[in-house]
PDB file of C-alpha atoms in Angstrom:
ATOM      1  CA  MET A   1       8.888   4.630  11.135  1.00 89.00           C
ATOM      2  CA  ASN A   2       5.542   5.358  10.188  1.00 92.00           C
ATOM      3  CA  LYS A   3       2.999   2.421  11.324  1.00 95.00           C
ATOM      4  CA  ASN A   4      -0.264   4.629  10.104  1.00 97.00           C
ATOM      5  CA  VAL A   5      -0.089   5.173   5.848  1.00 98.00           C
ATOM      6  CA  ILE A   6      -2.039   6.950   3.648  1.00 98.00           C
ATOM      7  CA  LEU A   7      -1.251   5.169   0.031  1.00 98.00           C
ATOM      8  CA  SER A   8      -1.981   7.828  -2.816  1.00 98.00           C
ATOM      9  CA  CYS A   9      -2.263   7.035  -6.411  1.00 98.00           C
ATOM     10  CA  ALA A  10      -2.067   8.579  -9.370  1.00 98.00           C
ATOM     11  CA  ILE A  11      -4.136   7.313 -11.550  1.00 98.00           C
ATOM     12  CA  SER A  12      -3.566   9.228 -15.439  1.00 96.00           C
ATOM     13  CA  GLY A  13      -1.169  11.646 -15.079  1.00 93.00           C
ATOM     14  CA  ALA A  14      -0.035  13.736 -17.773  1.00 89.00           C
ATOM     15  CA  GLY A  15       2.803  12.224 -19.833  1.00 88.00           C
ATOM     16  CA  ASP A  16       2.835  11.201 -23.072  1.00 90.00           C
ATOM     17  CA  THR A  17       2.613   7.257 -21.652  1.00 94.00           C
ATOM     18  CA  THR A  18      -0.619   6.369 -24.047  1.00 95.00           C
ATOM     19  CA  GLU A  19       1.632   4.579 -26.416  1.00 93.00           C
ATOM     20  CA  LYS A  20       3.888   2.871 -24.082  1.00 96.00           C
ATOM     21  CA  SER A  21       1.053   0.899 -22.301  1.00 97.00           C
ATOM     22  CA  PRO A  22      -2.618  -0.002 -22.917  1.00 97.00           C
ATOM     23  CA  HIS A  23      -3.486   0.291 -19.379  1.00 98.00           C
ATOM     24  CA  VAL A  24      -2.989   3.938 -18.629  1.00 97.00           C
ATOM     25  CA  PRO A  25      -6.677   5.019 -18.636  1.00 98.00           C
ATOM     26  CA  VAL A  26      -8.194   7.915 -21.252  1.00 98.00           C
ATOM     27  CA  THR A  27     -11.675   8.459 -20.993  1.00 98.00           C
ATOM     28  CA  PRO A  28     -13.428   9.897 -17.271  1.00 98.00           C
ATOM     29  CA  LYS A  29     -15.010   6.458 -17.561  1.00 98.00           C
ATOM     30  CA  GLU A  30     -11.721   4.650 -17.547  1.00 98.00           C
ATOM     31  CA  ILE A  31      -9.941   6.919 -15.036  1.00 98.00           C
ATOM     32  CA  ALA A  32     -13.102   6.444 -12.834  1.00 98.00           C
ATOM     33  CA  ASP A  33     -12.709   2.942 -12.838  1.00 98.00           C
ATOM     34  CA  SER A  34      -9.391   2.700 -12.702  1.00 98.00           C
ATOM     35  CA  ALA A  35      -9.820   5.222  -9.491  1.00 98.00           C
ATOM     36  CA  ILE A  36     -12.553   2.761  -8.581  1.00 98.00           C
ATOM     37  CA  LYS A  37     -10.105  -0.748  -8.441  1.00 98.00           C
ATOM     38  CA  SER A  38      -7.528   0.995  -7.089  1.00 98.00           C
ATOM     39  CA  ALA A  39      -9.282   2.500  -4.207  1.00 98.00           C
ATOM     40  CA  LYS A  40     -10.951  -1.007  -3.739  1.00 98.00           C
ATOM     41  CA  ALA A  41      -6.835  -2.443  -3.289  1.00 98.00           C
ATOM     42  CA  GLY A  42      -6.379  -0.462  -0.871  1.00 98.00           C
ATOM     43  CA  ALA A  43      -5.873   3.365  -1.740  1.00 98.00           C
ATOM     44  CA  THR A  44      -6.848   6.149   0.180  1.00 98.00           C
ATOM     45  CA  ILE A  45      -6.628   8.465  -1.774  1.00 98.00           C
ATOM     46  CA  VAL A  46      -7.049   8.745  -5.758  1.00 98.00           C
ATOM     47  CA  HIS A  47      -4.917  11.368  -8.191  1.00 98.00           C
ATOM     48  CA  LEU A  48      -7.165  13.007 -10.603  1.00 98.00           C
ATOM     49  CA  HIS A  49      -5.450  14.318 -14.405  1.00 97.00           C
ATOM     50  CA  VAL A  50      -7.866  14.050 -17.513  1.00 97.00           C
ATOM     51  CA  ARG A  51      -7.180  13.134 -20.718  1.00 97.00           C
ATOM     52  CA  ASP A  52      -8.538  13.737 -24.546  1.00 96.00           C
ATOM     53  CA  PRO A  53     -10.739  11.546 -25.112  1.00 96.00           C
ATOM     54  CA  GLU A  54      -9.895  11.121 -28.524  1.00 94.00           C
ATOM     55  CA  THR A  55      -6.250  11.822 -29.179  1.00 94.00           C
ATOM     56  CA  GLY A  56      -4.794  10.729 -25.161  1.00 93.00           C
ATOM     57  CA  LYS A  57      -3.118  14.219 -24.148  1.00 92.00           C
ATOM     58  CA  LEU A  58      -3.392  16.112 -21.379  1.00 92.00           C
ATOM     59  CA  SER A  59      -7.093  18.051 -21.390  1.00 94.00           C
ATOM     60  CA  HIS A  60      -7.642  20.900 -19.184  1.00 93.00           C
ATOM     61  CA  ASP A  61     -11.376  20.643 -20.140  1.00 95.00           C
ATOM     62  CA  VAL A  62     -13.153  21.475 -16.699  1.00 97.00           C
ATOM     63  CA  ASN A  63     -16.560  18.897 -18.557  1.00 98.00           C
ATOM     64  CA  LEU A  64     -13.752  15.422 -18.472  1.00 98.00           C
ATOM     65  CA  PHE A  65     -13.152  16.595 -14.959  1.00 98.00           C
ATOM     66  CA  GLN A  66     -16.473  17.160 -13.373  1.00 98.00           C
ATOM     67  CA  GLU A  67     -17.518  13.418 -15.508  1.00 98.00           C
ATOM     68  CA  THR A  68     -14.980  11.445 -13.991  1.00 98.00           C
ATOM     69  CA  VAL A  69     -15.180  13.258 -10.209  1.00 98.00           C
ATOM     70  CA  GLU A  70     -19.422  12.869 -10.339  1.00 98.00           C
ATOM     71  CA  ARG A  71     -18.741   8.903 -11.736  1.00 98.00           C
ATOM     72  CA  ILE A  72     -16.665   8.243  -8.399  1.00 98.00           C
ATOM     73  CA  ARG A  73     -18.750   9.420  -6.193  1.00 97.00           C
ATOM     74  CA  GLU A  74     -21.980   8.586  -7.560  1.00 97.00           C
ATOM     75  CA  SER A  75     -19.975   4.985  -7.195  1.00 97.00           C
ATOM     76  CA  GLU A  76     -20.071   5.555  -3.749  1.00 92.00           C
ATOM     77  CA  THR A  77     -16.289   4.523  -3.552  1.00 96.00           C
ATOM     78  CA  ASP A  78     -14.723   5.334   0.204  1.00 96.00           C
ATOM     79  CA  VAL A  79     -11.456   6.792  -1.710  1.00 98.00           C
ATOM     80  CA  ILE A  80     -10.251  10.937  -1.022  1.00 98.00           C
ATOM     81  CA  ILE A  81     -10.491  12.762  -4.532  1.00 98.00           C
ATOM     82  CA  ASN A  82      -7.422  15.059  -5.567  1.00 98.00           C
ATOM     83  CA  ILE A  83      -7.459  16.776  -8.120  1.00 97.00           C
ATOM     84  CA  THR A  84      -4.578  18.208  -9.852  1.00 96.00           C
ATOM     85  CA  SER A  85      -4.638  22.081 -10.364  1.00 93.00           C
ATOM     86  CA  GLY A  86      -0.905  22.231 -11.607  1.00 86.00           C
ATOM     87  CA  GLY A  87      -2.412  21.862 -15.764  1.00 80.00           C
ATOM     88  CA  GLY A  88      -0.875  24.676 -18.100  1.00 82.00           C
ATOM     89  CA  GLY A  89       2.441  25.780 -17.126  1.00 88.00           C
ATOM     90  CA  ASP A  90       4.428  24.084 -19.860  1.00 91.00           C
ATOM     91  CA  TRP A  91       6.413  26.580 -22.083  1.00 92.00           C
ATOM     92  CA  ILE A  92       8.529  24.714 -25.074  1.00 92.00           C
ATOM     93  CA  PRO A  93      10.381  27.988 -26.939  1.00 91.00           C
ATOM     94  CA  SER A  94       9.346  28.584 -30.467  1.00 92.00           C
ATOM     95  CA  GLU A  95      13.181  27.965 -32.308  1.00 91.00           C
ATOM     96  CA  GLU A  96      12.232  30.846 -35.155  1.00 92.00           C
ATOM     97  CA  ASP A  97      11.277  33.305 -32.160  1.00 92.00           C
ATOM     98  CA  PRO A  98      12.665  31.999 -28.872  1.00 89.00           C
ATOM     99  CA  THR A  99      10.856  34.948 -27.059  1.00 90.00           C
ATOM    100  CA  LYS A 100       7.496  33.168 -27.781  1.00 92.00           C
ATOM    101  CA  GLY A 101       5.650  29.223 -27.104  1.00 90.00           C
ATOM    102  CA  GLY A 102       6.487  27.341 -30.008  1.00 92.00           C
ATOM    103  CA  VAL A 103       4.706  23.949 -30.629  1.00 91.00           C
ATOM    104  CA  GLY A 104       4.207  22.164 -27.585  1.00 88.00           C
ATOM    105  CA  THR A 105       3.231  25.335 -25.850  1.00 90.00           C
ATOM    106  CA  VAL A 106       0.488  25.388 -22.937  1.00 90.00           C
ATOM    107  CA  ILE A 107       0.369  28.499 -20.443  1.00 91.00           C
ATOM    108  CA  GLN A 108      -2.915  29.120 -18.199  1.00 93.00           C
ATOM    109  CA  THR A 109      -3.995  31.556 -15.773  1.00 94.00           C
ATOM    110  CA  PRO A 110      -3.557  30.687 -12.123  1.00 94.00           C
ATOM    111  CA  GLU A 111      -7.721  31.275 -11.896  1.00 96.00           C
ATOM    112  CA  GLU A 112      -7.675  28.879 -15.219  1.00 95.00           C
ATOM    113  CA  ARG A 113      -5.839  25.884 -13.043  1.00 95.00           C
ATOM    114  CA  HIS A 114      -7.467  26.676 -10.463  1.00 96.00           C
ATOM    115  CA  GLU A 115     -11.529  26.568 -12.160  1.00 96.00           C
ATOM    116  CA  PRO A 116     -11.575  22.649 -11.706  1.00 97.00           C
ATOM    117  CA  VAL A 117     -11.015  22.554  -7.991  1.00 97.00           C
ATOM    118  CA  GLY A 118     -13.249  25.666  -7.525  1.00 96.00           C
ATOM    119  CA  LYS A 119     -16.157  24.056  -8.776  1.00 97.00           C
ATOM    120  CA  LEU A 120     -16.024  20.178  -7.862  1.00 97.00           C
ATOM    121  CA  LEU A 121     -14.410  20.973  -4.249  1.00 97.00           C
ATOM    122  CA  PRO A 122     -12.475  17.688  -3.437  1.00 97.00           C
ATOM    123  CA  GLU A 123     -10.919  17.040  -0.533  1.00 97.00           C
ATOM    124  CA  LEU A 124      -7.425  18.362  -1.930  1.00 98.00           C
ATOM    125  CA  CYS A 125      -5.682  19.185  -4.639  1.00 97.00           C
ATOM    126  CA  THR A 126      -2.113  19.767  -5.444  1.00 97.00           C
ATOM    127  CA  LEU A 127      -0.580  23.252  -5.793  1.00 97.00           C
ATOM    128  CA  ASP A 128       3.323  22.787  -7.742  1.00 96.00           C
ATOM    129  CA  CYS A 129       5.787  24.856  -5.400  1.00 96.00           C
ATOM    130  CA  GLY A 130       8.356  25.842  -8.779  1.00 96.00           C
ATOM    131  CA  SER A 131       9.697  25.640 -11.693  1.00 95.00           C
ATOM    132  CA  ILE A 132      11.270  23.293 -13.309  1.00 94.00           C
ATOM    133  CA  ASN A 133      12.862  21.506 -16.232  1.00 93.00           C
ATOM    134  CA  PHE A 134      10.503  18.552 -17.802  1.00 86.00           C
ATOM    135  CA  GLY A 135      13.512  17.255 -20.568  1.00 80.00           C
ATOM    136  CA  ASN A 136      12.998  20.132 -23.307  1.00 84.00           C
ATOM    137  CA  MET A 137      10.257  21.926 -21.968  1.00 88.00           C
ATOM    138  CA  LEU A 138      10.399  23.962 -19.044  1.00 92.00           C
ATOM    139  CA  TYR A 139       7.158  24.012 -16.491  1.00 93.00           C
ATOM    140  CA  VAL A 140       6.668  27.156 -15.403  1.00 93.00           C
ATOM    141  CA  ASN A 141       5.330  28.500 -12.100  1.00 94.00           C
ATOM    142  CA  PRO A 142       6.062  31.855 -10.937  1.00 94.00           C
ATOM    143  CA  THR A 143       6.156  32.828  -7.328  1.00 96.00           C
ATOM    144  CA  ASP A 144       3.106  35.390  -7.838  1.00 95.00           C
ATOM    145  CA  TRP A 145       1.167  32.902  -9.528  1.00 95.00           C
ATOM    146  CA  LEU A 146       0.852  30.151  -7.456  1.00 96.00           C
ATOM    147  CA  ARG A 147       0.793  32.437  -4.642  1.00 97.00           C
ATOM    148  CA  LYS A 148      -2.371  33.583  -5.731  1.00 97.00           C
ATOM    149  CA  GLN A 149      -3.164  29.681  -6.447  1.00 96.00           C
ATOM    150  CA  ALA A 150      -2.411  29.348  -2.829  1.00 97.00           C
ATOM    151  CA  LYS A 151      -5.317  32.033  -2.002  1.00 98.00           C
ATOM    152  CA  LEU A 152      -7.639  30.766  -4.514  1.00 97.00           C
ATOM    153  CA  VAL A 153      -6.627  27.427  -2.802  1.00 97.00           C
ATOM    154  CA  LYS A 154      -7.669  28.556   1.063  1.00 96.00           C
ATOM    155  CA  GLU A 155     -10.724  30.184   0.422  1.00 96.00           C
ATOM    156  CA  SER A 156     -11.965  27.145  -1.678  1.00 95.00           C
ATOM    157  CA  GLY A 157     -11.342  25.151   1.891  1.00 95.00           C
ATOM    158  CA  VAL A 158      -9.697  22.675   0.111  1.00 97.00           C
ATOM    159  CA  LYS A 159      -6.353  21.568   1.511  1.00 97.00           C
ATOM    160  CA  PRO A 160      -3.474  21.773  -1.296  1.00 98.00           C
ATOM    161  CA  GLU A 161      -0.498  19.140  -1.319  1.00 98.00           C
ATOM    162  CA  LEU A 162       2.227  20.883  -1.605  1.00 98.00           C
ATOM    163  CA  GLU A 163       4.697  19.567  -4.283  1.00 98.00           C
ATOM    164  CA  CYS A 164       7.877  19.925  -4.254  1.00 98.00           C
ATOM    165  CA  PHE A 165      10.582  19.066  -7.178  1.00 97.00           C
ATOM    166  CA  ASP A 166      13.093  20.059  -5.740  1.00 96.00           C
ATOM    167  CA  THR A 167      14.552  21.122  -3.073  1.00 95.00           C
ATOM    168  CA  GLY A 168      14.299  24.527  -2.990  1.00 96.00           C
ATOM    169  CA  GLN A 169      10.496  24.345  -3.774  1.00 98.00           C
ATOM    170  CA  VAL A 170      10.117  22.979  -0.088  1.00 98.00           C
ATOM    171  CA  ASN A 171      11.917  26.398   0.547  1.00 97.00           C
ATOM    172  CA  PHE A 172       9.306  28.174  -1.018  1.00 98.00           C
ATOM    173  CA  ALA A 173       6.388  26.300   0.764  1.00 98.00           C
ATOM    174  CA  ASN A 174       7.515  26.943   3.555  1.00 98.00           C
ATOM    175  CA  GLN A 175       7.164  30.721   2.954  1.00 98.00           C
ATOM    176  CA  LEU A 176       3.780  30.415   1.650  1.00 98.00           C
ATOM    177  CA  ILE A 177       2.754  29.064   5.321  1.00 98.00           C
ATOM    178  CA  GLU A 178       5.254  32.222   6.975  1.00 97.00           C
ATOM    179  CA  GLU A 179       2.720  34.553   4.278  1.00 97.00           C
ATOM    180  CA  GLY A 180      -0.833  33.108   6.110  1.00 97.00           C
ATOM    181  CA  LEU A 181      -1.429  31.131   2.267  1.00 98.00           C
ATOM    182  CA  ILE A 182      -1.798  27.565   4.092  1.00 97.00           C
ATOM    183  CA  ASP A 183      -4.106  26.859   6.311  1.00 93.00           C
ATOM    184  CA  GLY A 184      -3.914  23.904   9.434  1.00 94.00           C
ATOM    185  CA  ASP A 185      -0.923  20.964   9.288  1.00 96.00           C
ATOM    186  CA  PRO A 186       0.856  21.492   5.841  1.00 98.00           C
ATOM    187  CA  LEU A 187       0.698  18.327   3.766  1.00 98.00           C
ATOM    188  CA  TYR A 188       4.038  18.092   1.339  1.00 98.00           C
ATOM    189  CA  GLN A 189       4.812  15.731  -1.396  1.00 98.00           C
ATOM    190  CA  PHE A 190       7.837  14.967  -2.649  1.00 98.00           C
ATOM    191  CA  CYS A 191       8.285  13.814  -6.092  1.00 98.00           C
ATOM    192  CA  LEU A 192      11.634  12.463  -6.398  1.00 98.00           C
ATOM    193  CA  GLY A 193      13.566  11.242  -9.493  1.00 97.00           C
ATOM    194  CA  ILE A 194      12.282  13.272 -12.126  1.00 93.00           C
ATOM    195  CA  PRO A 195      15.775  14.359 -14.249  1.00 90.00           C
ATOM    196  CA  TRP A 196      16.690  17.538 -13.157  1.00 91.00           C
ATOM    197  CA  GLY A 197      15.180  17.230 -10.574  1.00 95.00           C
ATOM    198  CA  ALA A 198      15.746  15.704  -6.333  1.00 97.00           C
ATOM    199  CA  ALA A 199      17.564  12.172  -6.493  1.00 97.00           C
ATOM    200  CA  ALA A 200      15.278   9.180  -5.769  1.00 98.00           C
ATOM    201  CA  ASP A 201      17.535   8.185  -3.045  1.00 98.00           C
ATOM    202  CA  ALA A 202      17.052   7.919   1.544  1.00 98.00           C
ATOM    203  CA  GLU A 203      19.257  11.110   1.279  1.00 98.00           C
ATOM    204  CA  THR A 204      17.166  13.311  -0.008  1.00 98.00           C
ATOM    205  CA  LEU A 205      14.463  12.198   1.738  1.00 98.00           C
ATOM    206  CA  SER A 206      15.918  12.816   4.487  1.00 98.00           C
ATOM    207  CA  TYR A 207      17.377  16.085   4.380  1.00 98.00           C
ATOM    208  CA  MET A 208      13.471  17.153   2.196  1.00 98.00           C
ATOM    209  CA  LYS A 209      11.259  16.632   5.467  1.00 98.00           C
ATOM    210  CA  SER A 210      14.136  18.052   7.806  1.00 98.00           C
ATOM    211  CA  ARG A 211      13.264  21.482   5.860  1.00 97.00           C
ATOM    212  CA  ILE A 212       9.124  21.376   6.729  1.00 98.00           C
ATOM    213  CA  PRO A 213       7.954  22.589  10.501  1.00 97.00           C
ATOM    214  CA  GLU A 214       7.391  20.604  12.917  1.00 96.00           C
ATOM    215  CA  ASN A 215       3.748  20.469  12.530  1.00 96.00           C
ATOM    216  CA  GLY A 216       4.143  19.699   8.301  1.00 97.00           C
ATOM    217  CA  LYS A 217       3.029  15.776   7.379  1.00 98.00           C
ATOM    218  CA  TRP A 218       4.293  14.804   3.844  1.00 98.00           C
ATOM    219  CA  ALA A 219       4.550  11.856   1.046  1.00 98.00           C
ATOM    220  CA  ALA A 220       6.922  10.696  -1.389  1.00 98.00           C
ATOM    221  CA  PHE A 221       7.688   9.321  -4.421  1.00 98.00           C
ATOM    222  CA  GLY A 222       9.792   7.888  -6.873  1.00 98.00           C
ATOM    223  CA  ILE A 223       9.475   7.752 -10.350  1.00 97.00           C
ATOM    224  CA  GLY A 224      10.018   4.331 -12.825  1.00 96.00           C
ATOM    225  CA  ARG A 225      11.841   1.405 -10.971  1.00 96.00           C
ATOM    226  CA  MET A 226      12.240   3.571  -8.100  1.00 97.00           C
ATOM    227  CA  GLN A 227       8.506   3.519  -7.314  1.00 98.00           C
ATOM    228  CA  MET A 228       8.574   0.699  -5.199  1.00 98.00           C
ATOM    229  CA  PRO A 229      12.251   1.722  -3.641  1.00 98.00           C
ATOM    230  CA  ILE A 230      10.908   5.187  -2.430  1.00 98.00           C
ATOM    231  CA  VAL A 231       7.335   3.207  -1.215  1.00 98.00           C
ATOM    232  CA  ALA A 232       9.463   1.408   1.363  1.00 98.00           C
ATOM    233  CA  GLU A 233      12.438   4.550   2.170  1.00 98.00           C
ATOM    234  CA  SER A 234       9.217   6.756   2.921  1.00 98.00           C
ATOM    235  CA  VAL A 235       7.567   4.403   5.571  1.00 98.00           C
ATOM    236  CA  LEU A 236      11.098   4.190   6.612  1.00 98.00           C
ATOM    237  CA  GLN A 237      11.362   7.612   7.287  1.00 98.00           C
ATOM    238  CA  GLY A 238       8.074   8.685   8.599  1.00 98.00           C
ATOM    239  CA  GLY A 239       5.985   9.525   5.613  1.00 98.00           C
ATOM    240  CA  HIS A 240       3.191   8.736   3.574  1.00 98.00           C
ATOM    241  CA  ILE A 241       3.171   6.433  -0.110  1.00 98.00           C
ATOM    242  CA  ARG A 242       2.549   7.026  -4.149  1.00 98.00           C
ATOM    243  CA  VAL A 243       2.318   4.552  -6.456  1.00 98.00           C
ATOM    244  CA  GLY A 244       0.433   4.888  -9.983  1.00 98.00           C
ATOM    245  CA  LEU A 245       0.463   4.878 -13.886  1.00 98.00           C
ATOM    246  CA  GLU A 246       1.158   8.824 -13.932  1.00 97.00           C
ATOM    247  CA  ASP A 247       4.505   7.579 -12.218  1.00 97.00           C
ATOM    248  CA  ASN A 248       6.021   4.243 -13.345  1.00 98.00           C
ATOM    249  CA  LEU A 249       4.077   1.857 -15.897  1.00 98.00           C
ATOM    250  CA  TYR A 250       5.714  -1.218 -14.565  1.00 98.00           C
ATOM    251  CA  LEU A 251       4.975  -3.938 -11.918  1.00 97.00           C
ATOM    252  CA  LYS A 252       8.202  -5.821 -12.457  1.00 94.00           C
ATOM    253  CA  LYS A 253      10.829  -5.112 -15.447  1.00 93.00           C
ATOM    254  CA  GLY A 254       9.319  -6.082 -18.580  1.00 94.00           C
ATOM    255  CA  ARG A 255       5.266  -6.269 -17.202  1.00 97.00           C
ATOM    256  CA  LEU A 256       3.357  -3.343 -17.241  1.00 98.00           C
ATOM    257  CA  ALA A 257       1.324  -2.799 -15.101  1.00 98.00           C
ATOM    258  CA  THR A 258      -2.480  -1.452 -13.831  1.00 98.00           C
ATOM    259  CA  ASN A 259      -2.996   1.226 -11.245  1.00 98.00           C
ATOM    260  CA  GLU A 260      -4.769  -2.035  -9.011  1.00 98.00           C
ATOM    261  CA  GLN A 261      -1.936  -4.074  -9.021  1.00 98.00           C
ATOM    262  CA  LEU A 262       1.202  -1.141  -7.900  1.00 98.00           C
ATOM    263  CA  VAL A 263      -1.627  -0.608  -5.650  1.00 98.00           C
ATOM    264  CA  ASP A 264      -1.608  -3.831  -4.036  1.00 98.00           C
ATOM    265  CA  LYS A 265       2.264  -4.485  -4.298  1.00 98.00           C
ATOM    266  CA  ALA A 266       2.608  -0.938  -2.422  1.00 98.00           C
ATOM    267  CA  VAL A 267       0.126  -2.239   0.287  1.00 98.00           C
ATOM    268  CA  GLY A 268       2.503  -6.053   0.367  1.00 98.00           C
ATOM    269  CA  ILE A 269       5.703  -3.772   0.738  1.00 98.00           C
ATOM    270  CA  VAL A 270       3.847  -1.392   3.578  1.00 98.00           C
ATOM    271  CA  GLN A 271       2.386  -4.365   5.739  1.00 98.00           C
ATOM    272  CA  THR A 272       5.704  -6.573   4.872  1.00 97.00           C
ATOM    273  CA  LEU A 273       7.426  -3.673   6.897  1.00 97.00           C
ATOM    274  CA  GLY A 274       4.798  -4.034   9.894  1.00 97.00           C
ATOM    275  CA  SER A 275       2.597  -0.659   8.750  1.00 97.00           C
ATOM    276  CA  ASP A 276      -1.418  -0.538   7.866  1.00 97.00           C
ATOM    277  CA  ILE A 277      -2.817   1.170   5.139  1.00 98.00           C
ATOM    278  CA  MET A 278      -5.400   4.288   6.240  1.00 98.00           C
ATOM    279  CA  THR A 279      -8.678   3.986   5.579  1.00 98.00           C
ATOM    280  CA  PRO A 280      -9.924   7.231   3.981  1.00 98.00           C
ATOM    281  CA  GLU A 281     -12.148   8.169   6.396  1.00 97.00           C
ATOM    282  CA  GLU A 282      -8.723   7.730   9.100  1.00 97.00           C
ATOM    283  CA  ALA A 283      -6.891   9.687   7.000  1.00 98.00           C
ATOM    284  CA  ARG A 284      -9.680  12.448   6.770  1.00 97.00           C
ATOM    285  CA  LYS A 285      -9.192  12.948  10.876  1.00 96.00           C
ATOM    286  CA  GLU A 286      -5.397  12.883  10.185  1.00 96.00           C
ATOM    287  CA  LEU A 287      -5.242  15.964   7.300  1.00 96.00           C
ATOM    288  CA  ASN A 288      -8.343  17.811   9.641  1.00 93.00           C
ATOM    289  CA  LEU A 289     -10.180  17.256   5.812  1.00 94.00           C
ATOM    290  CA  MET A 290     -13.482  19.503   4.634  1.00 78.00           C
ATOM    291  CA  THR A 291     -16.217  16.837   4.462  1.00 65.00           C
ATOM    292  CA  PRO A 292     -16.778  15.786   0.979  1.00 51.00           C
TER     293      PRO A 292
END
């Protein structure tokens, strides 16, 4: 059991959720304000995507990342910032010519994916560790692209959070470590419950954590109704946790949540189990992060 828990909050995410909940933040100000409220509610880390302020859809605009991050930093709120580097991998085959991407396809090079991280130098960034089916879309992460991204992240001094959506992706994350592309004690994030990926249950979590190196640190999250059960299971199995509107819109059945409400609920679960939430400063030492 983990007695000192790092709590991440994934603020906005990339999915088409803005029409499902009015609480999903869209503009840089809304995302930053929600991140600040989440930090004050107890989040150690805030995980950031950005959205087009006009449409609410996912955006890869570096300027939107910059405004969001600057707003959080200027607030002098003590929280670890974790920027996604997993954008621009959406592939939907064209019905007319399946060798080409159809409507909704957005592909970025490793250099383009890394641009917000390299420019803003957060303490953490995600690094997805493989391709996976998302509904009718293929989320594309060729291994050589990921190697290139890992090298860019390493050179920037930012610590990567190795996101694993299935068991084979843990193996690839381990391969990156063997190839010297990940510095220090690796940090894994087990992403559970996404259809056609790893299941959100105790057995899958136990298996995934058993496959990481001895010096590895890990967290996990479940999507939808499995968000809070995986919070409890992760703590009981010795890991860290993540909540937030990226992964789940509801505080309970029929009641939409805000990010800070999800954080507060997770804090309560952790404390009920007899554990504590790490402060950002404690987590920086635990994860050996560079000074922001």
